[in-house]
mmCIF file of C-alpha atoms and ligand atoms in Angstrom:
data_model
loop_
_atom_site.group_PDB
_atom_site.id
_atom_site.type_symbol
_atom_site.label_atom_id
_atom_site.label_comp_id
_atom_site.label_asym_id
_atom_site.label_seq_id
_atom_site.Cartn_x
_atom_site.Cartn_y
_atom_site.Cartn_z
ATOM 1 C CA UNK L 1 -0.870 18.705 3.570
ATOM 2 C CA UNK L 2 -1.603 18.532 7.122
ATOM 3 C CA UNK L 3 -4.521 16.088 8.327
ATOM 4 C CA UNK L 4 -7.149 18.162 10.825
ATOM 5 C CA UNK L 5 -8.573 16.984 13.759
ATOM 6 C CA UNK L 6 -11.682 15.697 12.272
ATOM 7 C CA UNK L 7 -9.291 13.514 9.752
ATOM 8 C CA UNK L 8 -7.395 12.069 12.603
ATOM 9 C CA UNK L 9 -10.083 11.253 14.773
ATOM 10 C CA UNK L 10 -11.549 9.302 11.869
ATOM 11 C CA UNK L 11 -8.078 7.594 11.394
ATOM 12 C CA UNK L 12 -8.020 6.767 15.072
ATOM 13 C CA UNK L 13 -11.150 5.140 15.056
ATOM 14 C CA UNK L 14 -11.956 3.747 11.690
ATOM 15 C CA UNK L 15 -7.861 2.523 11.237
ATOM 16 C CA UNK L 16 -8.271 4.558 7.440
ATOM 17 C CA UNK L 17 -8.795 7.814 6.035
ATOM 18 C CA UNK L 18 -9.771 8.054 2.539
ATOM 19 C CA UNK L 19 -8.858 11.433 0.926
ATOM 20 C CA UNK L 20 -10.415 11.754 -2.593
ATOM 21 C CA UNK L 21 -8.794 14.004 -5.170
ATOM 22 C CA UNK L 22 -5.520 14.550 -3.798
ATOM 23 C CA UNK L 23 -3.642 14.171 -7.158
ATOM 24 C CA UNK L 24 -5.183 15.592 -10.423
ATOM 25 C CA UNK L 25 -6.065 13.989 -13.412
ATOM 26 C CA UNK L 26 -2.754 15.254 -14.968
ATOM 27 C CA UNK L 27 -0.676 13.427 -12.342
ATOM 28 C CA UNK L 28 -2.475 10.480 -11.795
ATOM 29 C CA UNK L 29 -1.869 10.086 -15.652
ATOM 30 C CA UNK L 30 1.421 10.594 -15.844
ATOM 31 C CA UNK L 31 1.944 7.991 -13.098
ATOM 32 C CA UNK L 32 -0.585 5.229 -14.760
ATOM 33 C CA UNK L 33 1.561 5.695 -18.572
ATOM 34 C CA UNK L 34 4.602 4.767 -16.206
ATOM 35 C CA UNK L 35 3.276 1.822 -14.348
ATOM 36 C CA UNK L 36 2.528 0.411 -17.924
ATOM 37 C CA UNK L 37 5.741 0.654 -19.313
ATOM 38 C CA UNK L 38 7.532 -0.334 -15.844
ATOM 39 C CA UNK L 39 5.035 -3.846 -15.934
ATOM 40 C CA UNK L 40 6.745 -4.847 -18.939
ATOM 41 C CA UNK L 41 10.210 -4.382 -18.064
ATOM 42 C CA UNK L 42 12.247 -7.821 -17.520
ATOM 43 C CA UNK L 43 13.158 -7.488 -13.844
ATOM 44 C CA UNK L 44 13.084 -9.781 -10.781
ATOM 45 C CA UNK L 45 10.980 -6.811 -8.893
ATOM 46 C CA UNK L 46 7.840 -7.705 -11.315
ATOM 47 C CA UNK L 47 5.459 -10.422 -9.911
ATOM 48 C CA UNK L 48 3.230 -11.470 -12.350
ATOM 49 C CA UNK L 49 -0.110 -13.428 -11.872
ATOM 50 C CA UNK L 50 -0.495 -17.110 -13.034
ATOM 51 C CA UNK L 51 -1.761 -15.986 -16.255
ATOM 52 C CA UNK L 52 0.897 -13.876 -16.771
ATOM 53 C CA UNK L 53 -0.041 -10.557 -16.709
ATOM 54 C CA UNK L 54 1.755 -8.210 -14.082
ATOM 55 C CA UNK L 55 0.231 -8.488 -10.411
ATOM 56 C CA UNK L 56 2.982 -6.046 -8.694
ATOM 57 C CA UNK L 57 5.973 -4.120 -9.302
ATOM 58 C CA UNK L 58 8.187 -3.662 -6.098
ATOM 59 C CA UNK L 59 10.323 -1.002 -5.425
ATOM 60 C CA UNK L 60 9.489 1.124 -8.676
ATOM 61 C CA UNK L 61 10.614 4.426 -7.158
ATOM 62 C CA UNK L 62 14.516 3.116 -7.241
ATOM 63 C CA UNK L 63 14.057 2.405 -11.324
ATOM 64 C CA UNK L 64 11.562 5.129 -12.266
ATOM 65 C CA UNK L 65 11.770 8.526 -12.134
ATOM 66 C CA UNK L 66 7.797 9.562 -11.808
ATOM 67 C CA UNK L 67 7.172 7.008 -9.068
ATOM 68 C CA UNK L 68 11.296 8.305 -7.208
ATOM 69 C CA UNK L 69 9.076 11.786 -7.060
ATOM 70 C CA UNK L 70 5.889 10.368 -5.669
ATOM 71 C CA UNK L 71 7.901 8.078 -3.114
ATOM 72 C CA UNK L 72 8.557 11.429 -1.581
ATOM 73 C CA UNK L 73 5.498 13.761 -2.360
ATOM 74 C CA UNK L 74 4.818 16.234 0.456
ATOM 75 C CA UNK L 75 0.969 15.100 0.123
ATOM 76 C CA UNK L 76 2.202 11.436 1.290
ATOM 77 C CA UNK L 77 5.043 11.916 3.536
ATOM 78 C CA UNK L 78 3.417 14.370 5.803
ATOM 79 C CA UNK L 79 0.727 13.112 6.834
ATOM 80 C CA UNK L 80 1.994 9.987 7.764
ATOM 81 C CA UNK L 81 4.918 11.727 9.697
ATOM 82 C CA UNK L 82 2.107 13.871 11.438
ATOM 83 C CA UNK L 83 0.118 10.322 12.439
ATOM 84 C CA UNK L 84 3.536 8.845 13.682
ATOM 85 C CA UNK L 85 5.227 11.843 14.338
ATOM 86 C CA UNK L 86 8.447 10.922 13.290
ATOM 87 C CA UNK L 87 10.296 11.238 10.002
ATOM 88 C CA UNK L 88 9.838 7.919 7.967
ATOM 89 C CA UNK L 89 12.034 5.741 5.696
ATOM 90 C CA UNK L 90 10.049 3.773 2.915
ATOM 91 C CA UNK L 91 9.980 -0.018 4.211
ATOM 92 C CA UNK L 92 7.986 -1.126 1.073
ATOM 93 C CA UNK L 93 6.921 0.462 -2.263
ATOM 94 C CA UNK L 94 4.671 -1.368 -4.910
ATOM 95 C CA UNK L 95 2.379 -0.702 -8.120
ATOM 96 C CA UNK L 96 -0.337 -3.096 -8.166
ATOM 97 C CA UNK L 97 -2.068 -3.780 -11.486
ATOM 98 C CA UNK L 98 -5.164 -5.478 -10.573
ATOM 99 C CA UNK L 99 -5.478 -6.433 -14.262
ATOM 100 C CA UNK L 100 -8.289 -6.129 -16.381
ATOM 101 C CA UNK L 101 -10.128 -9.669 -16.365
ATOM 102 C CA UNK L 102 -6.958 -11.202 -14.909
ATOM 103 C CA UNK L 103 -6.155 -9.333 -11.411
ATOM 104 C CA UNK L 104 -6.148 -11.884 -8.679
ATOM 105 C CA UNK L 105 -7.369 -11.862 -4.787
ATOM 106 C CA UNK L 106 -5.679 -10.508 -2.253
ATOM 107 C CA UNK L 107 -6.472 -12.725 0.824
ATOM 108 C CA UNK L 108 -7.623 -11.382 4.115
ATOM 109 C CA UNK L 109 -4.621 -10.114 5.878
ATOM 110 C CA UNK L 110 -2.939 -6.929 8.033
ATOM 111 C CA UNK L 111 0.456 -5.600 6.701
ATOM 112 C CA UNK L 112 1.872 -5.464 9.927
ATOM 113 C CA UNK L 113 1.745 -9.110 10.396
ATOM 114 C CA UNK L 114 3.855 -9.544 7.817
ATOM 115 C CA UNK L 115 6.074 -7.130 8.833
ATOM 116 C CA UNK L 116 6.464 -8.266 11.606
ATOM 117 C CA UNK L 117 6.951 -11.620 11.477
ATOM 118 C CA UNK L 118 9.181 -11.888 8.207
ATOM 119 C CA UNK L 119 11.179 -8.533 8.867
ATOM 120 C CA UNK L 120 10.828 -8.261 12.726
ATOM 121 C CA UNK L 121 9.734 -4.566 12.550
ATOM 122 C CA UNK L 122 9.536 -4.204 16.253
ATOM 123 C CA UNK L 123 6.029 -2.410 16.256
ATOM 124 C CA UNK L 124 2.797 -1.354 14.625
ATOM 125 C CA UNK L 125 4.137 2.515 14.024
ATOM 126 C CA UNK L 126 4.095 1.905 10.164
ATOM 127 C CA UNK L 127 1.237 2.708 7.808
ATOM 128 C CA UNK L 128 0.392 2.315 4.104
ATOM 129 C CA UNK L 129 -0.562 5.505 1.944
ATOM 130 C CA UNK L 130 -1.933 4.368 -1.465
ATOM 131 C CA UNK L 131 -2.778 6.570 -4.574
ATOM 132 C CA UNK L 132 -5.505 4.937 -6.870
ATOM 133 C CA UNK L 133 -4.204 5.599 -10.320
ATOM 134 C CA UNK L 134 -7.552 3.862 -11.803
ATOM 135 C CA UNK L 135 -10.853 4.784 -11.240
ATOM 136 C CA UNK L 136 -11.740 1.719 -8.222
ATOM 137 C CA UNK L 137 -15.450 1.073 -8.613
ATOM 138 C CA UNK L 138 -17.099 -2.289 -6.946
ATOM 139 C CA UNK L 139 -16.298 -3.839 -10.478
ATOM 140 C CA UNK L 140 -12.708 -3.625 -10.490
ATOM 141 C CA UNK L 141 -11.625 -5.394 -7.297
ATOM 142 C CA UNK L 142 -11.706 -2.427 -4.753
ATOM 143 C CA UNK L 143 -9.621 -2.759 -1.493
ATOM 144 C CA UNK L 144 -12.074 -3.572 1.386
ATOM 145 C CA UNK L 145 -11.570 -2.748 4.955
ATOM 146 C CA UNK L 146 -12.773 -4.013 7.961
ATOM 147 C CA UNK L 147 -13.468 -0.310 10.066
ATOM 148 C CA UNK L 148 -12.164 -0.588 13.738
ATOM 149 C CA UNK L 149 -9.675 -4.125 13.092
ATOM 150 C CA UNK L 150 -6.637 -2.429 13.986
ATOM 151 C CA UNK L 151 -7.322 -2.333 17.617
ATOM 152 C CA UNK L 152 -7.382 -5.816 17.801
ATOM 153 C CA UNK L 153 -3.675 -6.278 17.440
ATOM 154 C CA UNK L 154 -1.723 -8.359 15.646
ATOM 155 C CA UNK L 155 -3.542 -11.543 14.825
ATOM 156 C CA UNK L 156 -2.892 -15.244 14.423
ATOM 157 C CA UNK L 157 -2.104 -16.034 10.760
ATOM 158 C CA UNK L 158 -0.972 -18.350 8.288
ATOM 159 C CA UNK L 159 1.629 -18.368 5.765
ATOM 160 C CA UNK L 160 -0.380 -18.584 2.221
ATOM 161 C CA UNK L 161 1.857 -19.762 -0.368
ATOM 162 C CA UNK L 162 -0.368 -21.245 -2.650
ATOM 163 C CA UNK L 163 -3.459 -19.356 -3.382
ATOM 164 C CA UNK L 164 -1.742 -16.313 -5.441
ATOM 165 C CA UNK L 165 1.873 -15.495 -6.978
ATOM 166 C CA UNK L 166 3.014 -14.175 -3.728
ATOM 167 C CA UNK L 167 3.253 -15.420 -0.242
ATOM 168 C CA UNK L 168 1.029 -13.624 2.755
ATOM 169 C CA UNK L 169 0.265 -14.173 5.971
ATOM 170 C CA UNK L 170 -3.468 -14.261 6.109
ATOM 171 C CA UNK L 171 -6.878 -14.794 8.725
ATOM 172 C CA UNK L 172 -9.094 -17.530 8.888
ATOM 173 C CA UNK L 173 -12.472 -17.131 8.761
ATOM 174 C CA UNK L 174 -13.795 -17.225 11.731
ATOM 175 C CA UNK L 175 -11.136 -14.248 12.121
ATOM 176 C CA UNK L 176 -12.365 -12.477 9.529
ATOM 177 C CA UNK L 177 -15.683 -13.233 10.037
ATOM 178 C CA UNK L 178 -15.275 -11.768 13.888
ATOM 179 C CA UNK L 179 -14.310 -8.832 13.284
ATOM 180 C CA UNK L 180 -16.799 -8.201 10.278
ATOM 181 C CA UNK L 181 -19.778 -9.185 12.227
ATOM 182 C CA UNK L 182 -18.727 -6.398 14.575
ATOM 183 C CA UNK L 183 -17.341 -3.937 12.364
ATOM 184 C CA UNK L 184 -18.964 -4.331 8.595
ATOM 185 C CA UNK L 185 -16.745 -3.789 5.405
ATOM 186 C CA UNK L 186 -16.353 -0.749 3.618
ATOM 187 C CA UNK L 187 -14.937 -0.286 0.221
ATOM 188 C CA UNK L 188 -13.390 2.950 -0.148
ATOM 189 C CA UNK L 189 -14.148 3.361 -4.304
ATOM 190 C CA UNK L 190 -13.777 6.801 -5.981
ATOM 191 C CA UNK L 191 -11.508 8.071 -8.604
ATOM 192 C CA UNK L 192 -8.196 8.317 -9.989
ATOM 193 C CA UNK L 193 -6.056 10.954 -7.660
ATOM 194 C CA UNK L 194 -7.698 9.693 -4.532
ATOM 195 C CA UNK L 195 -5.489 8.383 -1.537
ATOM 196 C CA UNK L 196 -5.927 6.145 1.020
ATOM 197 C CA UNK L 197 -4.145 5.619 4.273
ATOM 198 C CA UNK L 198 -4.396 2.625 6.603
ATOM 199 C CA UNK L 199 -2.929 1.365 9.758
ATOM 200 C CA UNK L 200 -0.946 -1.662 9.744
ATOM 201 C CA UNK L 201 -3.218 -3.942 11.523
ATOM 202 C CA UNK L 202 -6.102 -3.004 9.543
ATOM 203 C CA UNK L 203 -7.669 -6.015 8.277
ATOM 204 C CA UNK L 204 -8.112 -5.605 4.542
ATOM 205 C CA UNK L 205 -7.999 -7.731 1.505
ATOM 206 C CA UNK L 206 -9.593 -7.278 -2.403
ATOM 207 C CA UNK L 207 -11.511 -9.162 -4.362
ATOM 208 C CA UNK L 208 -10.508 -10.265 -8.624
ATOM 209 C CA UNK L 209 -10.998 -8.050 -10.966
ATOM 210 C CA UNK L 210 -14.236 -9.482 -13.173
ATOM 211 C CA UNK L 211 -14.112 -6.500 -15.189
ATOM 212 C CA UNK L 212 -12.315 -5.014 -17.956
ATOM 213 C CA UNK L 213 -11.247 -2.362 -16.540
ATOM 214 C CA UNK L 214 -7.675 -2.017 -14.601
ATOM 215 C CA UNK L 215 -7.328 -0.952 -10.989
ATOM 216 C CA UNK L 216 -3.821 0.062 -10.393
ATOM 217 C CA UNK L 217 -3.017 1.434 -7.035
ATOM 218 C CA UNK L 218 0.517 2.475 -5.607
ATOM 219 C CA UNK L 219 0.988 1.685 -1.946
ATOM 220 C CA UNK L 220 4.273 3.505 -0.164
ATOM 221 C CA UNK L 221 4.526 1.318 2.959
ATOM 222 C CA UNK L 222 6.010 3.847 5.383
ATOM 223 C CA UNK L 223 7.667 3.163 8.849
ATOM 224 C CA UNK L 224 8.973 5.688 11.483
ATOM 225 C CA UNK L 225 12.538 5.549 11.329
ATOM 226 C CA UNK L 226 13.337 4.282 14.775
ATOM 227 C CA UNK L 227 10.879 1.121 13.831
ATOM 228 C CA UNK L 228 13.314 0.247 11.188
ATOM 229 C CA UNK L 229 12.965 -3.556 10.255
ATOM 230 C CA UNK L 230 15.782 -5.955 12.182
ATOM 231 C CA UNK L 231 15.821 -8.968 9.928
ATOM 232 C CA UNK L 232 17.022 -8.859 6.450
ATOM 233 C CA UNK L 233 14.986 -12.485 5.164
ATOM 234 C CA UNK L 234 13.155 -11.104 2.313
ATOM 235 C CA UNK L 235 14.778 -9.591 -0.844
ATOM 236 C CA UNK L 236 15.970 -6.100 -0.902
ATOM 237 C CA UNK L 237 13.468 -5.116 -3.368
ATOM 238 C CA UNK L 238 10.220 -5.981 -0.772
ATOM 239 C CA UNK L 239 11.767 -5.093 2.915
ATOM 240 C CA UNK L 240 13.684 -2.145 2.022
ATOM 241 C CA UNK L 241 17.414 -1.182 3.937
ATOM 242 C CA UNK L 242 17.328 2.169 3.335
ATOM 243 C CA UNK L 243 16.949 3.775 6.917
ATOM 244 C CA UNK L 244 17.142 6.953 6.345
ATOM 245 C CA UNK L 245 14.461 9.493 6.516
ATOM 246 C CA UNK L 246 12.310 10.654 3.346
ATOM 247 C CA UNK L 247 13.067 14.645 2.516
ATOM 248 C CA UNK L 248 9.746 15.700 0.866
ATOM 249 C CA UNK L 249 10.289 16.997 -2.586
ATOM 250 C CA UNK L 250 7.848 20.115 -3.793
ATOM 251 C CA UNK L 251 4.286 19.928 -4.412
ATOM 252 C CA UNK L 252 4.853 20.342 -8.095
ATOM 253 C CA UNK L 253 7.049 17.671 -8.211
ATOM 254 C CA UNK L 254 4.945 15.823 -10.432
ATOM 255 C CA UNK L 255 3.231 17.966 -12.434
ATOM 256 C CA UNK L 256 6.322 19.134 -13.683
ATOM 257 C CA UNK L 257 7.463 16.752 -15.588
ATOM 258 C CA UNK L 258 3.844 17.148 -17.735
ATOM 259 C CA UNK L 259 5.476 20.776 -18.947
HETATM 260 C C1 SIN E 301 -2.252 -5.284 -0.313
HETATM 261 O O1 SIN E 301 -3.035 -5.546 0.537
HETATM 262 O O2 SIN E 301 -1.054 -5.181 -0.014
HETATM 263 C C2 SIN E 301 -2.684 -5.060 -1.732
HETATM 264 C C3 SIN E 301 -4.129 -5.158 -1.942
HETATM 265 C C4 SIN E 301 -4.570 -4.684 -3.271
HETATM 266 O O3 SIN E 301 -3.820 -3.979 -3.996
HETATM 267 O O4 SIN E 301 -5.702 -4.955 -3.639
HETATM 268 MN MN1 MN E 302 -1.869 -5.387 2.403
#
């Protein structure tokens, strides 16, 4: 699935492409019955919220057959290879529940930052392709984007520890409220199948989810291979060692295991 030149141009300049429909029904199913059974396995890789309920499962495609497959889909790999043009090796992989009633914020933040600072990935050529697995209305705690932040860099950040079950470097407000002024917010919503790419210095974040309605979304955090990370501080399981580059699998590779 090759991106055209009106896709990339919108990438470019907006730092995200959103791309509805990209998975059916069928496989976006298959993938959400997984994610529920993999949230209640007893395993260090599953964050869960203060309430309890799961917030994240890391590194699902090494313990999971359906989410192994999409880790290397040919409708996620190449476009990102195309953007960075160079094969990739999957630096992060997580399934984030967003719970019904319980799903907590995400604060303002860029990936890269994180990246960057925890796992010295030497430079921005790594981007996130997510696949909502959930219908993400403006009820549900939809990711929201702040068009045109990634060409402002990497920015001063904090280290939050305290606000949510996992550490993240995140903005300030007058940061946030910068680049907003300039650039507005935009919360790509639509439904289950959809995918979303973003650059890693796109400022993004997501609100709780009020509703009761989940909003799980899987996010393969991919990095061009010669950008592989060069410090090994965080566990395995969230700053992947695997170097080597993702060989796409076929574009049935999910559908097949409905028949
Ligand atoms: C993230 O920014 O890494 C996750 C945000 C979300 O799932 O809402
Ligand atoms: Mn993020």
């Amino acid at each position: 699935m090759k991106l055209d030149n009106d896709q990339l141009q919108r990438f470019h300049t907006e730092g995200f492409l959103y791309l509805p429909g990209r998975f059916s029904l069928a496989e976006s199913r298959i993938l959400l019955e997984e994610a529920h059974k993999v949230y209640q396995l007893d395993r260090p890789e599953i964050v869960h919220e203060a309430s309890g309920v799961a917030r994240t499962a890391f590194a699902a495609h090494t313990y999971n057959d359906a989410f192994g497959r999409l880790g290397a889909h040919p409708r996620l790999i190449e476009p990102v290879v195309q953007i960075l043009g160079e094969e990739v090796y999957m630096h992060q992989y997580k399934v984030n529940a967003k719970a019904a009633f319980d799903g907590e914020v995400w604060q303002w933040h860029q990936d890269f930052g994180t990246w960057h600072r925890d796992d010295q990935m030497p430079e921005p050529r790594a981007m996130n392709i997510a696949v909502y697995l959930d219908d993400v209305t403006a009820a549900n705690g939809p990711l929201l984007f702040i068009p045109g932040s990634h060409m402002d860099g990497t920015l001063p950040a904090g280290h939050d520890i305290e606000t949510t079950s996992y550490p993240l470097w995140t903005l300030d407000r007058a940061t946030v409220t910068r680049l907003a002024t300039a650039g507005g917010i935009e919360a790509p919503v639509g439904k289950a199948g959809s995918v979303v790419l973003f650059h890693g210095n796109l400022v993004h974040a997501s609100p709780p989810n009020i509703s009761p309605f989940g909003r799980t979304i899987v996010y393969l955090s991919l990095c061009a291979v010669s950008n592989h990370i060069r410090r090994y501080k965080r566990a395995e399981y969230i700053a992947h060692r695997d170097f080597r580059p993702i060989t796409p699998l076929a574009d049935d590779c999910l559908s097949e295991l409905a028949a």
